[in-house]
Coordinates of C-alpha atoms in Angstrom, one line a residue:
M94 CA 103.1 60.8 72.9
A95 CA 101.3 61.7 69.5
Y96 CA 99.5 65.0 69.2
T97 CA 95.7 64.9 68.9
H98 CA 93.7 68.1 67.7
S99 CA 90.6 68.0 70.9
P100 CA 89.0 71.0 71.4
Y101 CA 89.3 69.3 75.5
N102 CA 92.4 68.1 75.8
E103 CA 93.7 71.3 74.8
V104 CA 91.2 73.7 77.5
L105 CA 92.4 70.4 80.1
M106 CA 96.2 71.1 79.3
M107 CA 95.7 75.0 79.7
L108 CA 94.0 74.9 82.2
G109 CA 96.6 72.2 83.7
G110 CA 99.3 74.1 82.0
A111 CA 97.5 77.7 83.9
L112 CA 97.0 75.7 86.6
L113 CA 100.7 75.1 87.7
A114 CA 102.4 77.8 86.6
A115 CA 100.3 81.3 87.5
P116 CA 101.1 80.4 90.7
I117 CA 104.9 79.6 90.8
F118 CA 106.0 83.0 89.2
K119 CA 103.5 84.7 91.2
R120 CA 105.7 82.7 94.4
L121 CA 108.9 84.2 92.6
G122 CA 108.0 87.3 92.1
L123 CA 107.6 87.6 87.9
G124 CA 103.7 88.0 88.3
T125 CA 101.1 85.9 86.3
I126 CA 102.1 86.7 83.1
L127 CA 104.9 85.8 83.3
G128 CA 103.8 82.3 84.4
Y129 CA 101.5 82.3 81.2
L130 CA 103.6 82.7 78.6
A131 CA 106.2 80.0 80.2
A132 CA 103.0 76.9 80.3
G133 CA 102.1 78.2 76.4
V134 CA 105.6 78.0 75.5
V135 CA 106.0 74.3 77.8
I136 CA 102.6 73.2 76.0
G137 CA 103.5 74.7 72.8
P138 CA 106.8 74.8 70.8
I139 CA 108.3 72.1 72.9
L140 CA 105.6 69.7 73.8
H141 CA 104.2 70.1 70.6
Q142 CA 100.9 69.8 72.7
I143 CA 99.4 72.2 71.1
R144 CA 99.4 73.9 66.9
D145 CA 97.4 76.2 66.8
G146 CA 98.6 78.9 68.6
E147 CA 97.7 81.8 66.6
E148 CA 94.2 80.4 66.2
L149 CA 94.2 80.4 70.1
L150 CA 95.1 83.7 69.7
G151 CA 92.7 85.3 67.7
V152 CA 90.0 83.9 70.6
A153 CA 91.4 84.8 73.2
E154 CA 92.4 88.1 72.2
L155 CA 88.7 88.2 73.8
G156 CA 90.7 88.6 77.0
V157 CA 92.3 91.8 76.2
V158 CA 88.4 93.3 75.0
F159 CA 86.8 92.3 78.2
L160 CA 89.5 94.3 79.5
L161 CA 89.1 96.8 78.2
F162 CA 85.5 96.9 79.2
L163 CA 86.0 96.7 82.8
I164 CA 88.8 100.2 82.7
G165 CA 85.9 102.2 80.4
L166 CA 82.9 101.2 83.5
E167 CA 85.6 102.5 85.4
L168 CA 86.2 106.2 83.2
K169 CA 83.3 108.1 83.0
P170 CA 82.9 111.0 80.2
S171 CA 83.9 113.6 82.2
R172 CA 87.1 112.0 83.2
L173 CA 87.5 110.8 80.1
W174 CA 87.6 114.3 78.6
A175 CA 90.1 115.8 80.9
M176 CA 92.4 113.4 79.8
R177 CA 92.7 114.4 76.3
H178 CA 95.4 116.4 76.5
D179 CA 97.4 112.8 78.0
I180 CA 95.4 110.9 74.9
F181 CA 95.7 112.9 72.0
G182 CA 98.9 114.9 73.1
L183 CA 101.1 112.0 75.0
G184 CA 99.3 110.0 73.7
M185 CA 100.3 111.2 69.8
A186 CA 104.2 112.2 70.9
Q187 CA 104.5 109.0 71.5
V188 CA 103.9 107.1 69.0
V189 CA 105.1 109.2 66.4
V190 CA 109.0 109.8 67.6
T191 CA 109.1 106.6 69.2
G192 CA 108.2 104.9 65.7
L193 CA 110.4 107.9 63.4
A194 CA 113.0 106.6 66.1
L195 CA 113.0 102.5 66.0
A196 CA 112.5 103.5 62.1
G197 CA 115.8 105.7 62.5
L198 CA 117.6 102.6 63.3
T199 CA 116.4 100.2 61.3
L200 CA 117.0 102.3 57.9
A201 CA 120.5 102.9 59.6
F202 CA 121.7 99.9 60.2
G203 CA 120.4 99.1 57.5
L204 CA 117.7 96.2 57.6
E205 CA 115.5 97.2 55.3
R206 CA 113.8 99.4 52.7
W207 CA 112.6 103.2 53.6
D208 CA 108.6 102.0 53.6
G209 CA 109.5 99.2 55.4
A210 CA 111.3 100.5 57.9
L211 CA 108.1 103.0 59.0
I212 CA 106.2 99.6 58.9
I213 CA 108.7 97.7 61.3
G214 CA 109.3 101.5 63.7
F215 CA 106.0 102.3 64.4
G216 CA 105.2 98.1 64.8
L217 CA 106.9 98.5 67.3
A218 CA 106.2 101.7 68.5
L219 CA 102.9 100.1 70.2
S220 CA 102.4 98.2 73.1
S221 CA 100.6 95.3 74.2
T222 CA 97.4 96.8 76.3
A223 CA 97.1 93.8 78.0
F224 CA 100.2 93.1 79.5
A225 CA 100.4 96.4 80.9
M226 CA 96.9 96.6 82.0
Q227 CA 97.9 92.8 84.1
I228 CA 100.6 94.7 86.1
L229 CA 99.5 98.0 86.8
D230 CA 95.6 96.0 88.6
E231 CA 97.9 93.8 89.6
R232 CA 99.7 96.5 91.3
G233 CA 96.8 98.3 92.0
D234 CA 98.0 101.3 90.4
I235 CA 95.1 101.5 87.0
N236 CA 94.1 104.7 89.0
T237 CA 97.4 106.3 90.7
R238 CA 98.6 109.2 88.6
Y239 CA 101.1 107.8 86.4
G240 CA 98.8 104.6 85.8
Q241 CA 96.2 107.0 83.8
R242 CA 99.2 108.5 82.1
A243 CA 100.1 105.4 80.7
F244 CA 96.9 104.4 79.6
S245 CA 96.0 106.8 77.6
M246 CA 99.2 106.0 76.0
L247 CA 97.7 103.2 74.5
L248 CA 94.4 104.1 74.3
L249 CA 96.3 106.3 71.9
Q250 CA 97.3 103.3 70.4
D251 CA 94.8 101.0 70.0
L252 CA 93.4 103.9 67.5
A253 CA 97.1 104.8 65.7
I254 CA 96.6 101.2 64.8
V255 CA 93.5 102.3 62.3
P256 CA 95.8 104.0 60.0
L257 CA 98.5 102.7 59.7
L258 CA 96.8 99.7 58.5
A259 CA 95.3 101.6 56.3
V260 CA 99.2 102.8 54.9
I261 CA 100.0 99.4 54.2
P262 CA 98.1 98.8 50.6
L263 CA 99.3 102.6 50.1
L264 CA 103.4 101.1 50.9
A265 CA 102.4 97.9 49.2
E266 CA 104.1 96.8 45.9
Q267 CA 100.8 95.9 44.2
A268 CA 97.5 97.6 46.2
P269 CA 94.9 94.7 47.2
H270 CA 91.5 95.4 45.9
D271 CA 89.9 98.0 47.8
T272 CA 86.2 98.2 46.8
T273 CA 86.0 102.0 49.1
T274 CA 87.5 104.8 49.2
A275 CA 89.9 106.0 52.3
F276 CA 86.9 108.6 52.9
E277 CA 84.0 105.5 53.0
D278 CA 86.1 104.2 55.4
F279 CA 86.2 107.7 57.6
L280 CA 83.1 107.9 57.4
I281 CA 81.8 103.9 57.9
A282 CA 83.3 104.5 61.3
I283 CA 82.2 107.6 62.2
G284 CA 78.3 106.4 61.5
A285 CA 79.9 103.2 63.4
I286 CA 81.1 104.8 66.8
A287 CA 77.7 106.9 66.7
A288 CA 75.6 103.9 65.7
L289 CA 77.1 102.9 69.6
F290 CA 77.0 106.3 71.5
A291 CA 72.5 106.4 70.1
A292 CA 72.4 102.4 71.7
G293 CA 74.3 103.5 75.3
R294 CA 72.1 106.2 75.4
Y295 CA 68.9 105.0 74.6
L296 CA 69.3 101.4 74.6
L297 CA 70.9 100.4 77.3
N298 CA 70.1 101.6 80.5
P299 CA 66.7 100.1 79.6
L300 CA 67.6 96.7 78.0
F301 CA 69.3 96.4 82.1
Q302 CA 66.2 97.7 83.3
V303 CA 63.9 95.1 82.7
I304 CA 65.9 91.9 82.6
A305 CA 67.0 93.5 86.4
R306 CA 63.2 93.1 86.6
T307 CA 63.1 90.1 86.3
G308 CA 65.0 89.1 88.0
A309 CA 67.0 86.4 86.0
R310 CA 70.7 86.8 87.0
E311 CA 71.6 83.8 84.3
A312 CA 69.6 86.9 81.5
M313 CA 71.9 89.5 83.2
I314 CA 75.4 87.4 82.2
A315 CA 74.2 86.5 79.0
A316 CA 72.8 90.3 78.5
A317 CA 75.9 91.6 80.1
L318 CA 78.3 89.4 77.4
F319 CA 76.6 90.3 74.3
V320 CA 76.5 93.9 74.5
V321 CA 80.9 93.6 74.9
L322 CA 81.2 91.5 72.9
A323 CA 78.0 93.8 70.0
A324 CA 80.2 97.0 70.8
A325 CA 83.2 95.5 70.2
M326 CA 82.6 93.2 67.0
L327 CA 80.1 96.4 65.3
L328 CA 83.8 98.6 65.6
Q329 CA 85.1 95.9 64.2
M330 CA 83.3 95.0 60.9
A331 CA 83.3 98.7 61.0
G332 CA 87.3 99.4 60.5
L333 CA 88.5 100.0 64.3
S334 CA 89.6 97.2 67.2
M335 CA 87.1 95.2 69.0
A336 CA 89.2 96.4 72.2
M337 CA 88.0 99.7 71.5
G338 CA 84.7 98.9 71.1
A339 CA 84.6 97.1 73.9
F340 CA 86.2 99.5 76.0
L341 CA 83.2 102.9 74.6
A342 CA 80.7 100.1 75.4
G343 CA 82.6 100.5 79.3
V344 CA 82.5 104.6 79.6
L345 CA 78.8 105.3 77.8
L346 CA 77.8 102.0 80.8
A347 CA 80.6 104.5 83.6
D348 CA 77.3 106.1 85.0
S349 CA 74.9 103.5 84.7
S350 CA 73.7 102.2 88.3
Y351 CA 74.7 98.5 86.3
R352 CA 77.7 99.6 86.5
H353 CA 79.4 96.8 90.0
E354 CA 76.8 94.3 88.4
L355 CA 78.1 94.1 85.1
Q356 CA 81.7 94.2 86.6
A357 CA 80.9 91.9 88.6
D358 CA 79.6 89.6 85.8
V359 CA 82.0 90.3 83.3
E360 CA 85.3 89.6 85.6
P361 CA 85.7 86.1 85.8
F362 CA 85.5 85.8 81.6
R363 CA 88.0 89.0 81.9
G364 CA 90.6 86.9 84.5
I365 CA 90.5 82.9 82.5
L366 CA 90.3 84.5 78.8
L367 CA 93.0 86.9 79.2
G368 CA 95.3 84.3 80.9
L369 CA 94.6 82.2 77.6
F370 CA 95.6 85.3 75.6
F371 CA 98.6 85.6 77.7
M372 CA 99.2 81.0 77.3
A373 CA 98.8 82.0 73.5
V374 CA 100.7 84.3 72.9
G375 CA 103.8 81.5 74.0
L376 CA 102.1 79.1 72.1
S377 CA 102.7 80.9 68.7
L378 CA 105.9 81.9 69.8
H379 CA 108.3 80.4 67.2
L380 CA 110.9 78.6 68.5
D381 CA 112.4 78.2 65.0
V382 CA 113.2 81.3 64.3
V383 CA 114.8 82.3 67.4
F384 CA 117.2 79.8 67.7
S385 CA 118.3 80.6 63.6
R386 CA 118.2 84.7 64.6
W387 CA 120.1 84.2 68.2
L388 CA 122.0 86.6 68.1
T389 CA 119.9 89.1 65.7
I390 CA 116.9 88.8 69.4
L391 CA 119.3 89.6 71.0
I392 CA 120.4 92.8 70.1
A393 CA 117.0 93.2 68.7
T394 CA 114.4 93.1 71.8
P395 CA 116.8 94.5 74.8
A396 CA 118.1 97.7 72.1
V397 CA 114.1 98.3 71.4
M398 CA 112.8 98.2 74.5
L399 CA 115.2 100.4 76.0
V400 CA 114.5 103.4 73.1
K401 CA 110.5 103.1 73.9
S402 CA 111.9 103.5 77.5
L403 CA 113.9 106.7 76.7
V404 CA 111.6 108.1 74.8
I405 CA 108.9 107.7 76.6
Y406 CA 110.6 108.8 79.8
G407 CA 111.5 111.8 77.9
L408 CA 108.3 112.3 76.8
C409 CA 106.7 112.2 80.3
R410 CA 109.0 114.4 82.2
F411 CA 108.7 116.9 79.0
T412 CA 105.2 117.1 80.1
G413 CA 105.2 117.9 83.6
S414 CA 105.1 113.7 84.6
P415 CA 108.1 113.6 88.3
H416 CA 111.1 111.8 88.3
N417 CA 109.2 108.6 89.7
D418 CA 106.3 108.6 87.4
A419 CA 108.5 108.5 84.2
V420 CA 110.2 106.2 86.3
R421 CA 107.9 103.6 86.2
I422 CA 105.4 105.1 82.3
A423 CA 108.9 103.3 80.9
L424 CA 108.9 100.5 82.3
V425 CA 104.8 99.2 82.8
L426 CA 105.5 100.6 78.4
P427 CA 109.0 99.2 77.2
Q428 CA 107.3 95.8 74.9
G429 CA 105.6 94.8 71.8
G430 CA 102.2 94.8 71.3
E431 CA 99.5 92.2 70.7
F432 CA 98.6 95.3 67.6
G433 CA 102.4 94.5 66.4
F434 CA 100.9 90.7 65.4
V435 CA 98.8 91.9 63.2
L436 CA 100.2 94.9 61.4
F437 CA 103.9 92.6 61.1
T438 CA 101.2 90.0 59.5
A439 CA 99.8 92.6 57.0
A440 CA 102.9 93.7 55.8
S441 CA 104.5 90.9 54.4
A442 CA 100.6 89.6 52.7
A443 CA 101.1 92.5 51.6
G444 CA 104.9 92.4 50.1
I445 CA 106.3 95.4 51.8
F446 CA 108.5 92.6 53.6
S447 CA 109.7 88.5 53.8
G448 CA 107.6 86.4 55.9
G449 CA 110.3 85.7 57.8
L450 CA 110.5 89.6 59.2
A451 CA 107.5 89.1 60.1
S452 CA 108.5 86.3 62.3
L453 CA 111.2 87.6 63.9
L454 CA 109.6 90.3 64.2
I455 CA 107.1 88.7 66.0
A456 CA 109.7 86.8 67.5
I457 CA 111.3 90.4 69.3
V458 CA 107.6 91.3 69.9
T459 CA 106.6 88.3 71.9
I460 CA 110.6 88.4 74.2
S461 CA 109.3 91.9 74.7
M462 CA 106.1 90.7 76.1
A463 CA 107.9 88.5 78.1
L464 CA 111.5 89.8 79.4
T465 CA 107.7 93.2 80.4
P466 CA 107.2 91.8 84.6
I467 CA 110.8 92.0 84.8
A468 CA 111.5 94.9 83.4
A469 CA 109.0 96.7 85.5
A470 CA 110.4 95.1 88.4
L471 CA 113.3 97.0 88.0
S472 CA 111.8 100.1 88.6
R473 CA 112.4 100.3 92.3
F474 CA 115.5 99.8 91.7
L475 CA 115.1 104.0 89.9
I476 CA 113.0 105.4 91.5
V477 CA 113.9 108.2 94.4
E478 CA 112.9 107.0 98.4
D479 CA 110.7 109.0 100.4
I480 CA 108.6 110.3 97.7
E481 CA 105.4 111.2 98.7
E482 CA 102.6 108.1 98.1
E483 CA 99.6 109.0 95.6
M484 CA 95.8 108.1 96.5
E485 CA 93.3 107.8 93.4
E486 CA 91.8 111.4 92.2
D487 CA 88.1 110.5 92.7
F488 CA 85.7 113.5 92.9
E489 CA 82.5 112.2 92.7
G490 CA 80.4 113.7 95.1
A491 CA 82.0 116.5 95.4
G492 CA 80.3 120.2 95.2
A493 CA 79.7 122.7 97.7
D494 CA 79.0 126.3 97.9
V495 CA 82.6 126.7 99.7
L496 CA 86.0 124.9 98.4
M497 CA 89.1 124.7 100.4
I498 CA 91.8 124.7 98.3
G499 CA 94.4 122.9 101.5
F500 CA 93.9 121.2 104.7
S501 CA 96.9 122.5 107.1
R502 CA 96.9 123.8 110.6
F503 CA 95.4 127.0 109.1
G504 CA 92.0 125.3 106.8
Q505 CA 91.6 123.2 109.8
I506 CA 90.5 125.8 111.6
A507 CA 88.6 127.7 109.1
A508 CA 86.5 124.4 108.3
Q509 CA 85.6 124.2 111.8
I510 CA 83.9 127.8 111.7
L511 CA 82.3 127.6 108.3
L512 CA 80.6 123.8 109.1
A513 CA 79.9 125.2 112.4
G514 CA 77.8 127.7 110.9
G515 CA 76.2 124.9 108.7
R516 CA 77.4 125.1 105.0
E517 CA 79.7 122.3 103.2
V518 CA 82.9 121.9 102.1
T519 CA 85.0 120.6 99.4
V520 CA 88.5 119.8 100.2
I521 CA 91.2 119.0 98.1
E522 CA 94.6 118.0 99.1
H523 CA 97.8 117.6 98.0
S524 CA 99.0 115.6 100.6
T525 CA 98.2 112.1 101.5
D526 CA 99.2 111.8 104.7
R527 CA 97.1 114.6 105.1
V528 CA 94.1 113.0 103.6
R529 CA 93.9 110.1 105.7
Q530 CA 94.7 111.7 108.8
A531 CA 91.8 114.3 107.6
A532 CA 89.2 111.0 106.5
S533 CA 89.8 109.2 109.5
F534 CA 88.3 112.1 111.6
G535 CA 85.1 111.6 108.9
F536 CA 86.6 115.1 107.4
R537 CA 84.3 114.9 103.8
I538 CA 88.1 114.9 102.2
Y539 CA 89.4 114.3 98.5
F540 CA 93.0 114.4 97.1
G541 CA 94.1 116.1 93.9
D542 CA 96.4 119.1 93.3
G543 CA 95.3 122.4 93.7
T544 CA 97.0 123.7 90.5
R545 CA 96.0 121.6 87.9
K546 CA 92.3 123.2 86.1
D547 CA 90.8 119.2 85.3
V548 CA 90.6 118.5 89.4
L549 CA 89.7 122.5 90.2
R550 CA 87.2 120.7 88.1
A551 CA 86.6 118.5 89.2
A552 CA 85.9 119.3 92.4
G553 CA 83.1 121.2 92.0
I554 CA 84.2 124.8 90.9
E555 CA 81.7 126.0 89.2
R556 CA 79.7 126.0 91.5
A557 CA 81.1 127.2 94.7
K558 CA 80.3 130.2 95.7
I559 CA 83.6 130.6 97.2
V560 CA 87.0 129.3 96.5
A561 CA 88.8 129.1 100.7
V562 CA 92.6 128.8 99.0
C563 CA 95.0 127.9 102.3
T564 CA 98.1 126.5 100.7
Q565 CA 101.4 127.1 102.7
G566 CA 103.4 127.7 99.8
K567 CA 103.7 130.8 98.7
A568 CA 103.9 130.5 95.5
T569 CA 101.6 127.4 95.5
T570 CA 98.5 130.1 96.8
D571 CA 100.2 132.4 93.5
R572 CA 99.8 130.1 91.3
I573 CA 96.3 129.1 91.8
V574 CA 95.2 132.3 92.7
D575 CA 96.3 132.9 89.0
L576 CA 94.5 129.7 87.8
V577 CA 91.3 130.6 89.6
Q578 CA 91.3 134.4 87.7
S579 CA 92.1 133.5 84.1
E580 CA 89.5 130.7 84.3
Y581 CA 86.9 131.7 86.8
P582 CA 87.2 135.1 86.9
N583 CA 83.8 135.5 88.4
A584 CA 85.0 133.4 91.6
T585 CA 85.3 135.2 95.2
L586 CA 88.9 134.5 96.1
F587 CA 89.2 133.8 100.1
V588 CA 93.4 133.6 100.1
R589 CA 95.5 132.8 103.4
S590 CA 98.6 134.9 102.6
Y591 CA 102.2 134.9 104.3
D592 CA 103.1 137.2 105.0
R593 CA 102.2 141.2 104.8
V594 CA 104.5 141.4 101.3
H595 CA 102.1 138.7 100.4
T596 CA 99.0 140.7 101.3
L597 CA 100.4 143.5 99.2
S598 CA 100.9 141.2 95.8
L599 CA 97.6 139.7 96.8
R600 CA 95.9 142.7 96.7
G601 CA 97.4 143.7 93.8
R602 CA 96.5 140.9 91.9
G603 CA 92.8 142.4 92.6
V604 CA 92.3 139.3 95.5
Q605 CA 89.8 141.2 97.3
H606 CA 89.6 139.2 100.5
D607 CA 92.8 137.6 102.0
V608 CA 93.6 136.7 105.4
R609 CA 98.5 136.6 106.8
E610 CA 98.2 133.3 108.4
T611 CA 99.8 134.2 111.7
F612 CA 98.2 138.1 112.0
E613 CA 94.2 137.5 114.3
S614 CA 96.8 134.0 116.4
A615 CA 99.0 137.5 117.1
L616 CA 96.1 139.8 118.1
V617 CA 95.0 137.4 120.4
F618 CA 98.5 136.4 122.3
G619 CA 99.3 139.5 121.8
R620 CA 96.2 140.6 124.5
E621 CA 96.2 137.9 126.6
T622 CA 99.3 138.6 127.2
L623 CA 98.6 142.4 128.9
E624 CA 95.2 140.9 130.3
E625 CA 98.0 138.6 132.2
L626 CA 100.2 142.1 133.0
G627 CA 97.3 143.1 134.9
V628 CA 95.6 145.8 131.3
E629 CA 92.8 145.1 131.6
P630 CA 90.5 142.7 129.5
D631 CA 88.4 145.5 127.4
D632 CA 91.5 147.6 127.5
A633 CA 93.4 144.7 126.4
Q634 CA 90.6 144.6 123.4
A635 CA 89.9 148.2 122.7
I636 CA 94.4 148.0 122.0
G637 CA 94.2 145.1 119.7
D638 CA 91.9 146.5 117.4
D639 CA 93.4 149.5 117.5
I640 CA 96.4 147.5 115.9
R641 CA 94.0 146.1 113.6
R642 CA 93.0 149.7 111.9
R643 CA 96.5 151.3 112.3
D644 CA 97.4 147.7 110.2
L645 CA 94.9 148.2 107.3
A646 CA 95.6 151.5 107.1
R647 CA 99.1 151.1 106.5
L648 CA 98.3 148.1 104.1
E649 CA 96.7 151.0 102.3
L650 CA 98.9 152.9 102.6
Q651 CA 102.1 150.7 101.6
A652 CA 99.7 149.4 98.4
V653 CA 99.5 153.1 96.8
E654 CA 103.6 154.3 98.0
G655 CA 105.3 150.9 98.9
L656 CA 106.4 148.8 101.3
A657 CA 108.3 151.8 103.1
A658 CA 105.6 153.5 103.8
G659 CA 102.6 154.2 107.5
R660 CA 106.2 154.3 108.9
H661 CA 105.1 156.4 111.1
M662 CA 101.4 154.4 112.4
L663 CA 104.5 151.6 113.3
H664 CA 105.1 151.3 117.8
T665 CA 108.6 151.5 117.9
K666 CA 108.5 152.1 122.3
P667 CA 105.9 151.9 124.8
V668 CA 102.8 153.7 124.6
K669 CA 101.9 156.1 127.3
P670 CA 97.6 155.0 128.0
E671 CA 96.1 158.3 128.6
P672 CA 93.4 157.6 131.2
L673 CA 90.1 156.8 130.9
V674 CA 89.8 158.9 134.3
K675 CA 90.7 162.1 134.6
P676 CA 93.1 162.7 137.3
R677 CA 91.4 163.7 141.2
K678 CA 93.6 166.3 141.9
L679 CA 93.4 168.1 138.8
A680 CA 89.2 168.0 139.5
L681 CA 89.7 169.8 142.6
D682 CA 91.9 172.7 141.0
E683 CA 88.7 173.3 138.1
E684 CA 86.1 173.0 141.4
E685 CA 88.1 175.9 142.7
S686 CA 88.5 178.1 139.9
A687 CA 85.0 178.0 139.1

């Protein structure tokens, strides 16, 4: 069948390929991404119905742009700031360590000189934002703890392409003519970002407000597309990536009242263009390079994915991720990225290495992308079962007079007293089962780890008058107390203690308000037992109050002299109570003597 270059024919073939391949691969459990890739390979390299895959790839990258915009809409600036450690800590470590490791392997096998090895290593260290985020989106894991850490690494990788591209002229044998210095390029980039933030703060919301008043639905859609593309083009002109511009535009609009409207308007374009991007990757695959260098690709592709996975797993574990999260992240980000295409093409044009090597590297990246859904599916065999399910840490609406950390049986009873007293309570709990159970009863409860400063801040600790630590484990309670006292020294702490020793430990830390979790209930238990044995209720209450006073006096003594102090204050045998009314015989004797 002869090739006819017609945009209508190309669109029809690509839509037909997507319509056929995506449902089949989805049904097979391989994901729609692999289906789009396979459709692109069949239409282009195999049947030769579309031959300008590289040109389509440039247009199809708009799918990544819209994807990053929608992700930005879900991330408020405060939440992005809370992720800064993962972005610039974990993300930067992943790029540097992975890049150096792959560059070292390239040099060790004598595949390229040191300058080319650096470009190869750092180019392969970048992962595919489109592939990884699509997998996370299909699983509904973007807002999980591991999804956020994976996204942080992807965001840093998008930033890293800028200095990597700037290094290429320095490594080239003959640097291309550039009319601006590196410092000027830096100032231009900063100016573009500042302009984008200014527009987001002062122009975008009034713009959408005016359009919304007109009631013109199509104008709102046009405005949404305009904002995404304008932000993307602005940062591209400044030497940054289009995806980064769209992401920043989304972040700036995350607090807007039109956020949900924008999501609904952009989502259809995102889905279509992202599918087009994956098909364009398949269309641009050079099968002749794959067939001629199949052995190299067969060895290099899994080697690159294995090295990246091991480095990412190790870094995630080192920075505090549990085993299951580290495995999931490592198997979502082992592929090469779309920015690798740009980097390798630019390096080839600058003469750092040959065009044939660039095609080989692009083939490795493309095949690693195709293998990513399979690699991600393998994570289920490596994770430890019976782990606690994760939930999204969403603290929208949090903030009250009382911040309660922990909602087990102790916290639930304490919360009843506070709510009955007309007080608002913000509760954070790390058990997903307990969160769901409490929410089903109508409690205002948030999922989060109370040992993390960012969680406490998001839950409104700075506005809370009292921080009630009601966690069960002694070690967990101590970590929270130490964190609150160091970061928020003016906070008033009410702490549930485990036992007497724990109470003394807390008071040694300066905690003024603590209650042993079983003390008051044991007093009630003993008092009601006395009443059942025939003691009058008032007398039983008086005995309970006396025990409470004795216990407090012992605690004060033990805080000074040690745990063994105050033994004489303990009752170790039955106490003969003093009668409330003197005996009748004694009264008669006194009368006679008088």
